[in-house]
mmCIF file of C-alpha atoms and ligand atoms in Angstrom:
data_model
loop_
_atom_site.group_PDB
_atom_site.id
_atom_site.type_symbol
_atom_site.label_atom_id
_atom_site.label_comp_id
_atom_site.label_asym_id
_atom_site.label_seq_id
_atom_site.Cartn_x
_atom_site.Cartn_y
_atom_site.Cartn_z
ATOM 1 C CA MET A 1046 3.157 19.534 20.942
ATOM 2 C CA GLN A 1047 1.643 17.258 18.306
ATOM 3 C CA ASP A 1048 1.438 13.528 18.951
ATOM 4 C CA GLU A 1049 4.227 11.442 17.531
ATOM 5 C CA TYR A 1050 1.682 9.358 15.640
ATOM 6 C CA ALA A 1051 -0.691 10.433 12.893
ATOM 7 C CA ILE A 1052 -2.637 7.211 13.325
ATOM 8 C CA GLU A 1053 -2.837 5.120 16.451
ATOM 9 C CA VAL A 1054 -5.542 2.444 16.430
ATOM 10 C CA ALA A 1055 -5.936 -0.680 18.517
ATOM 11 C CA HIS A 1056 -7.876 -3.933 18.140
ATOM 12 C CA LEU A 1057 -9.984 -2.880 15.152
ATOM 13 C CA SER A 1058 -12.380 -5.569 13.963
ATOM 14 C CA LYS A 1059 -15.108 -5.532 11.339
ATOM 15 C CA SER A 1060 -17.365 -8.268 9.974
ATOM 16 C CA PHE A 1061 -19.757 -8.220 7.033
ATOM 17 C CA HIS A 1062 -22.787 -10.522 7.325
ATOM 18 C CA GLY A 1063 -21.048 -12.456 10.098
ATOM 19 C CA LYS A 1064 -17.858 -12.991 8.078
ATOM 20 C CA PRO A 1065 -14.751 -11.320 9.554
ATOM 21 C CA ALA A 1066 -13.055 -8.862 7.167
ATOM 22 C CA VAL A 1067 -10.651 -7.315 9.701
ATOM 23 C CA THR A 1068 -9.702 -9.019 12.964
ATOM 24 C CA ASP A 1069 -7.978 -7.283 15.865
ATOM 25 C CA VAL A 1070 -5.755 -4.964 13.834
ATOM 26 C CA SER A 1071 -3.573 -2.480 15.722
ATOM 27 C CA LEU A 1072 -1.470 0.064 13.827
ATOM 28 C CA LYS A 1073 0.692 3.065 14.579
ATOM 29 C CA VAL A 1074 1.719 5.429 11.792
ATOM 30 C CA ARG A 1075 4.374 7.989 12.672
ATOM 31 C CA ARG A 1076 3.859 11.575 11.494
ATOM 32 C CA GLY A 1077 5.829 12.400 8.372
ATOM 33 C CA ASP A 1078 6.270 8.750 7.372
ATOM 34 C CA ILE A 1079 5.180 6.914 4.257
ATOM 35 C CA PHE A 1080 3.469 3.833 5.632
ATOM 36 C CA GLY A 1081 2.914 0.903 3.255
ATOM 37 C CA PHE A 1082 -0.092 -1.336 3.695
ATOM 38 C CA LEU A 1083 0.191 -4.640 1.864
ATOM 39 C CA GLY A 1084 -1.692 -7.904 1.593
ATOM 40 C CA PRO A 1085 -3.523 -10.161 -0.869
ATOM 41 C CA ASN A 1086 -6.853 -9.080 -2.377
ATOM 42 C CA GLY A 1087 -9.757 -9.371 0.027
ATOM 43 C CA SER A 1088 -7.518 -9.093 3.097
ATOM 44 C CA GLY A 1089 -9.189 -6.032 4.592
ATOM 45 C CA LYS A 1090 -6.919 -3.195 3.438
ATOM 46 C CA THR A 1091 -9.747 -1.026 2.105
ATOM 47 C CA THR A 1092 -11.957 -1.805 5.099
ATOM 48 C CA THR A 1093 -9.145 -0.814 7.489
ATOM 49 C CA ILE A 1094 -8.405 2.412 5.595
ATOM 50 C CA ARG A 1095 -12.091 3.348 5.724
ATOM 51 C CA MET A 1096 -12.189 2.723 9.475
ATOM 52 C CA LEU A 1097 -9.071 4.854 10.019
ATOM 53 C CA CYS A 1098 -10.665 7.977 8.628
ATOM 54 C CA GLY A 1099 -14.102 7.527 10.141
ATOM 55 C CA LEU A 1100 -15.830 6.480 6.891
ATOM 56 C CA MET A 1101 -16.723 3.135 8.446
ATOM 57 C CA THR A 1102 -17.380 2.296 12.088
ATOM 58 C CA PRO A 1103 -15.514 -0.719 13.459
ATOM 59 C CA ASP A 1104 -17.487 -3.403 15.324
ATOM 60 C CA SER A 1105 -14.884 -3.156 18.060
ATOM 61 C CA GLY A 1106 -11.611 -1.406 18.720
ATOM 62 C CA THR A 1107 -10.752 2.243 18.937
ATOM 63 C CA GLY A 1108 -8.053 4.790 18.250
ATOM 64 C CA THR A 1109 -7.142 8.200 16.962
ATOM 65 C CA CYS A 1110 -6.402 9.742 13.600
ATOM 66 C CA LEU A 1111 -4.505 13.037 13.813
ATOM 67 C CA GLY A 1112 -5.427 13.156 17.481
ATOM 68 C CA TYR A 1113 -9.194 12.763 16.882
ATOM 69 C CA ASN A 1114 -11.224 9.773 17.970
ATOM 70 C CA ILE A 1115 -12.104 7.595 14.968
ATOM 71 C CA LEU A 1116 -15.452 6.642 16.548
ATOM 72 C CA SER A 1117 -16.759 10.080 17.464
ATOM 73 C CA ASP A 1118 -14.794 12.760 15.553
ATOM 74 C CA SER A 1119 -15.131 11.621 11.946
ATOM 75 C CA ARG A 1120 -16.160 15.112 10.770
ATOM 76 C CA MET A 1121 -12.917 16.646 12.040
ATOM 77 C CA ILE A 1122 -10.903 13.758 10.630
ATOM 78 C CA LYS A 1123 -12.431 14.203 7.180
ATOM 79 C CA ARG A 1124 -11.292 17.860 7.142
ATOM 80 C CA LEU A 1125 -7.707 16.871 7.838
ATOM 81 C CA VAL A 1126 -7.406 13.733 5.729
ATOM 82 C CA GLY A 1127 -7.150 13.353 1.965
ATOM 83 C CA TYR A 1128 -8.555 10.031 0.751
ATOM 84 C CA VAL A 1129 -7.832 8.580 -2.681
ATOM 85 C CA PRO A 1130 -10.224 5.639 -3.078
ATOM 86 C CA GLN A 1131 -9.348 2.493 -5.002
ATOM 87 C CA ALA A 1132 -11.830 3.155 -7.807
ATOM 88 C CA PHE A 1133 -11.834 6.486 -9.680
ATOM 89 C CA SER A 1134 -14.625 8.436 -8.048
ATOM 90 C CA LEU A 1135 -14.606 11.835 -9.763
ATOM 91 C CA TYR A 1136 -16.976 13.045 -12.474
ATOM 92 C CA GLN A 1137 -16.027 11.447 -15.786
ATOM 93 C CA ASP A 1138 -18.002 14.047 -17.745
ATOM 94 C CA LEU A 1139 -16.346 17.089 -16.170
ATOM 95 C CA THR A 1140 -12.897 18.264 -17.207
ATOM 96 C CA THR A 1141 -9.850 18.017 -14.960
ATOM 97 C CA LYS A 1142 -10.193 21.652 -13.940
ATOM 98 C CA GLU A 1143 -13.975 21.502 -13.481
ATOM 99 C CA ASN A 1144 -13.599 18.507 -11.159
ATOM 100 C CA LEU A 1145 -11.008 20.306 -9.031
ATOM 101 C CA ASP A 1146 -12.972 23.589 -8.960
ATOM 102 C CA PHE A 1147 -16.059 21.663 -7.898
ATOM 103 C CA ILE A 1148 -14.285 19.932 -4.997
ATOM 104 C CA ALA A 1149 -12.600 23.158 -3.884
ATOM 105 C CA ARG A 1150 -16.016 24.803 -3.663
ATOM 106 C CA ILE A 1151 -17.432 21.913 -1.615
ATOM 107 C CA TYR A 1152 -14.645 22.510 0.888
ATOM 108 C CA ASP A 1153 -15.409 26.226 0.671
ATOM 109 C CA GLU A 1154 -11.757 27.017 0.010
ATOM 110 C CA ARG A 1155 -11.573 30.794 -0.527
ATOM 111 C CA ASP A 1156 -8.364 30.866 -2.497
ATOM 112 C CA TYR A 1157 -9.455 27.904 -4.575
ATOM 113 C CA VAL A 1158 -8.390 29.322 -7.936
ATOM 114 C CA VAL A 1159 -4.809 29.631 -6.699
ATOM 115 C CA ARG A 1160 -4.886 26.198 -5.097
ATOM 116 C CA VAL A 1161 -6.336 24.453 -8.127
ATOM 117 C CA ASN A 1162 -3.805 26.107 -10.417
ATOM 118 C CA ARG A 1163 -0.898 25.291 -8.100
ATOM 119 C CA LEU A 1164 -1.876 21.625 -7.765
ATOM 120 C CA MET A 1165 -2.451 21.258 -11.507
ATOM 121 C CA ALA A 1166 0.992 22.741 -12.170
ATOM 122 C CA GLU A 1167 2.753 20.605 -9.522
ATOM 123 C CA LEU A 1168 1.203 17.406 -10.842
ATOM 124 C CA GLY A 1169 1.565 18.303 -14.526
ATOM 125 C CA LEU A 1170 -2.225 18.265 -14.900
ATOM 126 C CA ASP A 1171 -2.388 21.761 -16.388
ATOM 127 C CA VAL A 1172 -1.794 20.306 -19.848
ATOM 128 C CA TYR A 1173 -4.980 18.252 -19.446
ATOM 129 C CA GLN A 1174 -7.075 20.835 -17.644
ATOM 130 C CA HIS A 1175 -9.725 21.014 -20.380
ATOM 131 C CA ILE A 1176 -9.850 17.258 -21.042
ATOM 132 C CA LEU A 1177 -12.811 15.291 -19.698
ATOM 133 C CA ALA A 1178 -11.716 13.180 -16.725
ATOM 134 C CA GLY A 1179 -13.258 10.100 -18.332
ATOM 135 C CA ARG A 1180 -10.841 10.435 -21.263
ATOM 136 C CA LEU A 1181 -7.663 10.550 -19.158
ATOM 137 C CA SER A 1182 -5.367 7.492 -18.995
ATOM 138 C CA GLY A 1183 -5.147 5.502 -15.734
ATOM 139 C CA GLY A 1184 -2.019 7.329 -14.583
ATOM 140 C CA TRP A 1185 -3.485 10.789 -15.192
ATOM 141 C CA LYS A 1186 -6.769 9.825 -13.536
ATOM 142 C CA GLN A 1187 -4.775 8.862 -10.449
ATOM 143 C CA ARG A 1188 -2.974 12.206 -10.481
ATOM 144 C CA LEU A 1189 -6.303 13.968 -10.740
ATOM 145 C CA SER A 1190 -7.618 11.939 -7.775
ATOM 146 C CA LEU A 1191 -4.486 12.882 -5.844
ATOM 147 C CA ALA A 1192 -4.922 16.582 -6.670
ATOM 148 C CA ALA A 1193 -8.565 16.321 -5.551
ATOM 149 C CA ALA A 1194 -7.476 14.736 -2.260
ATOM 150 C CA LEU A 1195 -4.970 17.559 -1.660
ATOM 151 C CA ILE A 1196 -7.235 20.563 -2.307
ATOM 152 C CA HIS A 1197 -8.071 21.152 1.360
ATOM 153 C CA ASP A 1198 -4.414 20.927 2.503
ATOM 154 C CA PRO A 1199 -4.720 17.659 4.432
ATOM 155 C CA GLN A 1200 -2.125 16.561 6.989
ATOM 156 C CA LEU A 1201 -2.572 12.894 6.124
ATOM 157 C CA LEU A 1202 -3.151 11.114 2.816
ATOM 158 C CA LEU A 1203 -4.812 7.717 2.638
ATOM 159 C CA LEU A 1204 -4.116 6.205 -0.772
ATOM 160 C CA ASP A 1205 -5.850 2.941 -1.642
ATOM 161 C CA GLU A 1206 -3.885 1.132 -4.370
ATOM 162 C CA PRO A 1207 -3.201 4.429 -6.154
ATOM 163 C CA THR A 1208 -0.934 2.922 -8.795
ATOM 164 C CA ALA A 1209 -2.796 -0.279 -9.709
ATOM 165 C CA GLY A 1210 -2.592 -0.633 -13.487
ATOM 166 C CA VAL A 1211 -0.376 2.444 -13.910
ATOM 167 C CA ASP A 1212 2.780 2.170 -16.059
ATOM 168 C CA PRO A 1213 6.244 2.088 -14.391
ATOM 169 C CA LYS A 1214 7.271 5.651 -15.318
ATOM 170 C CA ALA A 1215 3.995 7.128 -14.063
ATOM 171 C CA ARG A 1216 4.269 5.012 -10.908
ATOM 172 C CA ARG A 1217 7.734 6.356 -10.207
ATOM 173 C CA GLU A 1218 6.604 9.956 -10.740
ATOM 174 C CA PHE A 1219 3.623 9.368 -8.460
ATOM 175 C CA TRP A 1220 5.941 8.098 -5.713
ATOM 176 C CA ASP A 1221 8.389 10.951 -6.207
ATOM 177 C CA TYR A 1222 5.479 13.292 -5.545
ATOM 178 C CA ILE A 1223 4.429 11.391 -2.384
ATOM 179 C CA SER A 1224 8.052 11.658 -1.185
ATOM 180 C CA TYR A 1225 8.024 15.392 -1.964
ATOM 181 C CA LEU A 1226 4.839 15.740 0.133
ATOM 182 C CA THR A 1227 6.652 14.315 3.176
ATOM 183 C CA THR A 1228 9.017 17.299 2.967
ATOM 184 C CA LYS A 1229 5.925 19.438 3.543
ATOM 185 C CA GLY A 1230 5.018 17.372 6.615
ATOM 186 C CA ILE A 1231 2.307 15.283 4.973
ATOM 187 C CA THR A 1232 2.025 11.716 6.237
ATOM 188 C CA SER A 1233 0.899 9.049 3.757
ATOM 189 C CA LEU A 1234 -0.560 5.595 4.185
ATOM 190 C CA VAL A 1235 -0.501 3.726 0.884
ATOM 191 C CA SER A 1236 -1.880 0.308 0.073
ATOM 192 C CA THR A 1237 -0.109 -1.449 -2.768
ATOM 193 C CA HIS A 1238 0.782 -4.805 -4.290
ATOM 194 C CA TYR A 1239 4.075 -3.625 -5.755
ATOM 195 C CA MET A 1240 7.245 -4.671 -3.933
ATOM 196 C CA ASP A 1241 9.304 -1.781 -5.329
ATOM 197 C CA GLU A 1242 6.726 0.596 -3.833
ATOM 198 C CA ALA A 1243 6.884 -1.222 -0.483
ATOM 199 C CA GLU A 1244 10.635 -0.561 -0.502
ATOM 200 C CA ARG A 1245 9.955 3.179 -0.711
ATOM 201 C CA CYS A 1246 8.014 3.153 2.583
ATOM 202 C CA ASN A 1247 9.486 3.927 6.015
ATOM 203 C CA GLN A 1248 7.262 1.327 7.662
ATOM 204 C CA LEU A 1249 5.119 -1.533 6.392
ATOM 205 C CA ALA A 1250 2.223 -3.595 7.624
ATOM 206 C CA TYR A 1251 1.252 -6.872 5.959
ATOM 207 C CA ILE A 1252 -2.307 -8.084 6.438
ATOM 208 C CA VAL A 1253 -3.559 -11.502 5.340
ATOM 209 C CA TYR A 1254 -7.282 -12.314 5.403
ATOM 210 C CA GLY A 1255 -8.005 -9.734 8.070
ATOM 211 C CA GLU A 1256 -5.056 -10.430 10.356
ATOM 212 C CA LEU A 1257 -1.908 -8.365 10.683
ATOM 213 C CA MET A 1258 0.959 -10.782 9.993
ATOM 214 C CA ALA A 1259 4.020 -8.496 10.052
ATOM 215 C CA GLU A 1260 4.968 -4.907 10.773
ATOM 216 C CA GLY A 1261 8.132 -2.835 10.648
ATOM 217 C CA THR A 1262 10.747 -1.679 8.174
ATOM 218 C CA VAL A 1263 11.532 -3.864 5.155
ATOM 219 C CA ASP A 1264 14.655 -5.176 6.905
ATOM 220 C CA ASP A 1265 12.821 -5.749 10.226
ATOM 221 C CA ILE A 1266 10.183 -7.841 8.503
ATOM 222 C CA ILE A 1267 12.667 -9.881 6.497
ATOM 223 C CA GLN A 1268 14.721 -10.526 9.620
ATOM 224 C CA LYS A 1269 11.779 -11.337 11.920
ATOM 225 C CA VAL A 1270 10.326 -13.972 9.606
ATOM 226 C CA GLY A 1271 13.697 -15.740 9.521
ATOM 227 C CA LEU A 1272 13.291 -17.238 6.057
ATOM 228 C CA MET A 1273 16.583 -18.507 4.535
ATOM 229 C CA THR A 1274 17.183 -18.341 0.804
ATOM 230 C CA TRP A 1275 19.704 -20.094 -1.417
ATOM 231 C CA ALA A 1276 20.233 -19.567 -5.119
ATOM 232 C CA ALA A 1277 22.027 -21.239 -8.004
ATOM 233 C CA SER A 1278 22.299 -20.550 -11.706
ATOM 234 C CA GLY A 1279 22.512 -22.856 -14.671
ATOM 235 C CA GLN A 1280 20.442 -24.702 -17.267
ATOM 236 C CA GLY A 1281 17.452 -27.022 -16.959
ATOM 237 C CA LEU A 1282 16.281 -25.225 -13.858
ATOM 238 C CA VAL A 1283 12.560 -25.789 -14.409
ATOM 239 C CA LYS A 1284 13.055 -29.562 -14.049
ATOM 240 C CA LEU A 1285 15.262 -29.024 -11.022
ATOM 241 C CA ALA A 1286 12.588 -26.806 -9.489
ATOM 242 C CA GLN A 1287 9.940 -29.501 -9.997
ATOM 243 C CA ALA A 1288 12.130 -32.071 -8.287
ATOM 244 C CA MET A 1289 12.857 -29.804 -5.328
ATOM 245 C CA ARG A 1290 9.317 -28.656 -4.639
ATOM 246 C CA SER A 1291 8.251 -31.786 -2.792
ATOM 247 C CA LEU A 1292 11.317 -32.064 -0.549
ATOM 248 C CA PRO A 1293 10.890 -31.562 3.202
ATOM 249 C CA GLY A 1294 11.796 -28.086 4.447
ATOM 250 C CA VAL A 1295 11.686 -26.511 0.977
ATOM 251 C CA LEU A 1296 8.885 -23.983 1.351
ATOM 252 C CA GLN A 1297 9.329 -22.053 -1.909
ATOM 253 C CA VAL A 1298 11.077 -22.784 -5.194
ATOM 254 C CA VAL A 1299 11.131 -20.240 -7.963
ATOM 255 C CA VAL A 1300 12.972 -19.928 -11.260
ATOM 256 C CA TRP A 1301 13.835 -16.428 -12.460
ATOM 257 C CA GLY A 1302 15.385 -16.775 -15.917
ATOM 258 C CA ASN A 1303 18.720 -18.530 -15.353
ATOM 259 C CA GLU A 1304 18.499 -18.499 -11.564
ATOM 260 C CA ILE A 1305 16.729 -20.835 -9.171
ATOM 261 C CA ARG A 1306 15.928 -19.730 -5.618
ATOM 262 C CA ILE A 1307 14.765 -21.899 -2.749
ATOM 263 C CA CYS A 1308 13.523 -20.745 0.657
ATOM 264 C CA GLY A 1309 12.898 -22.431 3.980
ATOM 265 C CA LEU A 1310 12.913 -21.946 7.729
ATOM 266 C CA ASP A 1311 15.014 -25.019 8.614
ATOM 267 C CA ALA A 1312 18.688 -24.651 7.626
ATOM 268 C CA ALA A 1313 19.481 -28.372 7.990
ATOM 269 C CA LEU A 1314 16.597 -29.481 5.775
ATOM 270 C CA LEU A 1315 17.506 -26.909 3.119
ATOM 271 C CA LYS A 1316 21.096 -28.161 3.108
ATOM 272 C CA GLN A 1317 19.908 -31.767 2.741
ATOM 273 C CA ALA A 1318 17.730 -30.742 -0.196
ATOM 274 C CA MET A 1319 20.567 -28.905 -1.950
ATOM 275 C CA ALA A 1320 22.970 -31.797 -1.355
ATOM 276 C CA ARG A 1321 20.785 -33.957 -3.631
ATOM 277 C CA PHE A 1322 21.355 -31.612 -6.556
ATOM 278 C CA LYS A 1323 25.086 -31.086 -6.879
ATOM 279 C CA GLU A 1324 24.948 -30.338 -10.612
ATOM 280 C CA VAL A 1325 24.472 -26.662 -9.743
ATOM 281 C CA SER A 1326 26.486 -24.682 -7.206
ATOM 282 C CA TRP A 1327 24.383 -23.140 -4.463
ATOM 283 C CA HIS A 1328 25.126 -19.893 -2.669
ATOM 284 C CA PRO A 1329 23.239 -18.059 0.092
ATOM 285 C CA ALA A 1330 21.060 -15.174 -1.170
ATOM 286 C CA LYS A 1331 19.270 -12.252 0.454
ATOM 287 C CA THR A 1332 15.610 -13.122 1.062
ATOM 288 C CA SER A 1333 13.299 -10.730 -0.759
ATOM 289 C CA LEU A 1334 10.220 -9.039 0.664
ATOM 290 C CA GLU A 1335 8.103 -10.933 -1.857
ATOM 291 C CA GLU A 1336 9.457 -14.272 -0.598
ATOM 292 C CA VAL A 1337 8.668 -13.234 2.966
ATOM 293 C CA PHE A 1338 5.116 -12.232 2.070
ATOM 294 C CA ILE A 1339 4.449 -15.458 0.166
ATOM 295 C CA SER A 1340 5.635 -17.360 3.209
ATOM 296 C CA LEU A 1341 3.316 -15.355 5.487
ATOM 297 C CA VAL A 1342 0.318 -16.043 3.236
ATOM 298 C CA SER A 1343 1.021 -19.808 3.296
ATOM 299 C CA GLU A 1344 1.436 -19.690 7.069
ATOM 300 C CA ARG A 1345 -1.877 -17.884 7.526
ATOM 301 C CA THR A 1346 -3.723 -20.131 5.069
ATOM 302 C CA ALA A 1347 -2.303 -23.300 6.664
ATOM 303 C CA GLY A 1348 -3.272 -22.143 10.153
ATOM 304 C CA SER A 1349 -6.808 -21.012 9.370
ATOM 305 C CA SER A 1350 -10.115 -22.757 9.112
ATOM 306 C CA VAL A 1351 -11.498 -20.273 6.538
HETATM 307 N N1 ADP B 210 -19.322 -3.328 2.071
HETATM 308 C C1 ADP B 210 -19.053 -4.641 2.140
HETATM 309 N N2 ADP B 210 -20.047 -5.560 2.277
HETATM 310 C C2 ADP B 210 -19.767 -6.877 2.373
HETATM 311 N N3 ADP B 210 -18.520 -7.402 2.353
HETATM 312 C C3 ADP B 210 -17.496 -6.545 2.221
HETATM 313 C C4 ADP B 210 -17.705 -5.122 2.100
HETATM 314 N N4 ADP B 210 -16.495 -4.516 1.991
HETATM 315 C C5 ADP B 210 -15.573 -5.511 2.035
HETATM 316 N N5 ADP B 210 -16.166 -6.716 2.165
HETATM 317 C C6 ADP B 210 -15.468 -8.026 2.297
HETATM 318 O O1 ADP B 210 -14.475 -7.863 3.290
HETATM 319 C C7 ADP B 210 -13.267 -8.516 2.927
HETATM 320 C C8 ADP B 210 -12.132 -7.500 2.892
HETATM 321 O O2 ADP B 210 -12.328 -6.617 1.773
HETATM 322 P P1 ADP B 210 -11.417 -5.360 1.466
HETATM 323 O O3 ADP B 210 -11.297 -4.542 2.696
HETATM 324 O O4 ADP B 210 -11.993 -4.709 0.262
HETATM 325 O O5 ADP B 210 -10.015 -6.060 1.147
HETATM 326 P P2 ADP B 210 -8.778 -5.517 0.285
HETATM 327 O O6 ADP B 210 -8.892 -4.032 0.178
HETATM 328 O O7 ADP B 210 -7.573 -5.981 1.046
HETATM 329 O O8 ADP B 210 -8.866 -6.193 -1.061
HETATM 330 C C9 ADP B 210 -13.540 -9.188 1.598
HETATM 331 O O9 ADP B 210 -13.894 -10.515 1.849
HETATM 332 C C10 ADP B 210 -14.697 -8.395 1.030
HETATM 333 O O10 ADP B 210 -15.484 -9.184 0.187
HETATM 334 MG MG1 MG B 211 -9.003 -2.870 -1.478
#
């Protein structure tokens, strides 16, 4: 029987020139899931992803990827994992098809013509097969990178910010394809900054400056952090927001068009704050994932000496 987890790592740490990039990160990714990996820039997402697939050795910590030890079995892991790096890393001066043929031959895939054609058709790349990769738009480059990562039939995909700078329609199609891959048993770990993408994941991990701050489903994370949100609508909200920002217990104030939202962890203090502004009528609102993450970043920044 296969393990329940595609990735199971514990206490991973990595420093560069004495500066910690990842500190004591433990993660479990269930097989068949889409696992979302979120966090501000420079928080160690890429470093963690590279350690998971044996591309980088952690300073400490250990674990398995698809049942293989990340410290000693990186060659086996590389055969079973498809990695889409953050920056486009294929040959700009080869066409779509030439890039895919080239990678298929590196992997020594015998039926590579069939595979390349199937992947190009599935991802809609066949239309662009004779276009130089360097001339493709961001969204099509990402599809090409995804096709390249799938050539050797991996069991696990590691996707590092695959949709950064890609337009909404292309992002949705990209995610539909990742969802389709789960029906074929492929597990994905995806790093992203987009909240709508986070909502498409079965499980999430949120890392801030090297430390794992939250883990679980979207609802788990929102519930665990315990942030309360109230909202009101009306006019002149920007002024109201300015006045509320400095009040005790008001941790976030944001104006979205005609709505103001305030968040805090202390119900009594929030009520006191709202009572001072009776010109709008307040109602409780569902805390968003973004509000939770902003709160976690402030918590981490306030509690750190970095
Ligand atoms: N090869 C490297 N050499 C030196 N510092 C690095 C290297 N890779 C990453 N870092 C540093 O480690 C930290 C985490 O980076 P990274 O893993 O790229 O974060 P993220 O992917 O979340 O943006 C950053 O401070 C970054 O500057
Ligand atoms: Mg990164």
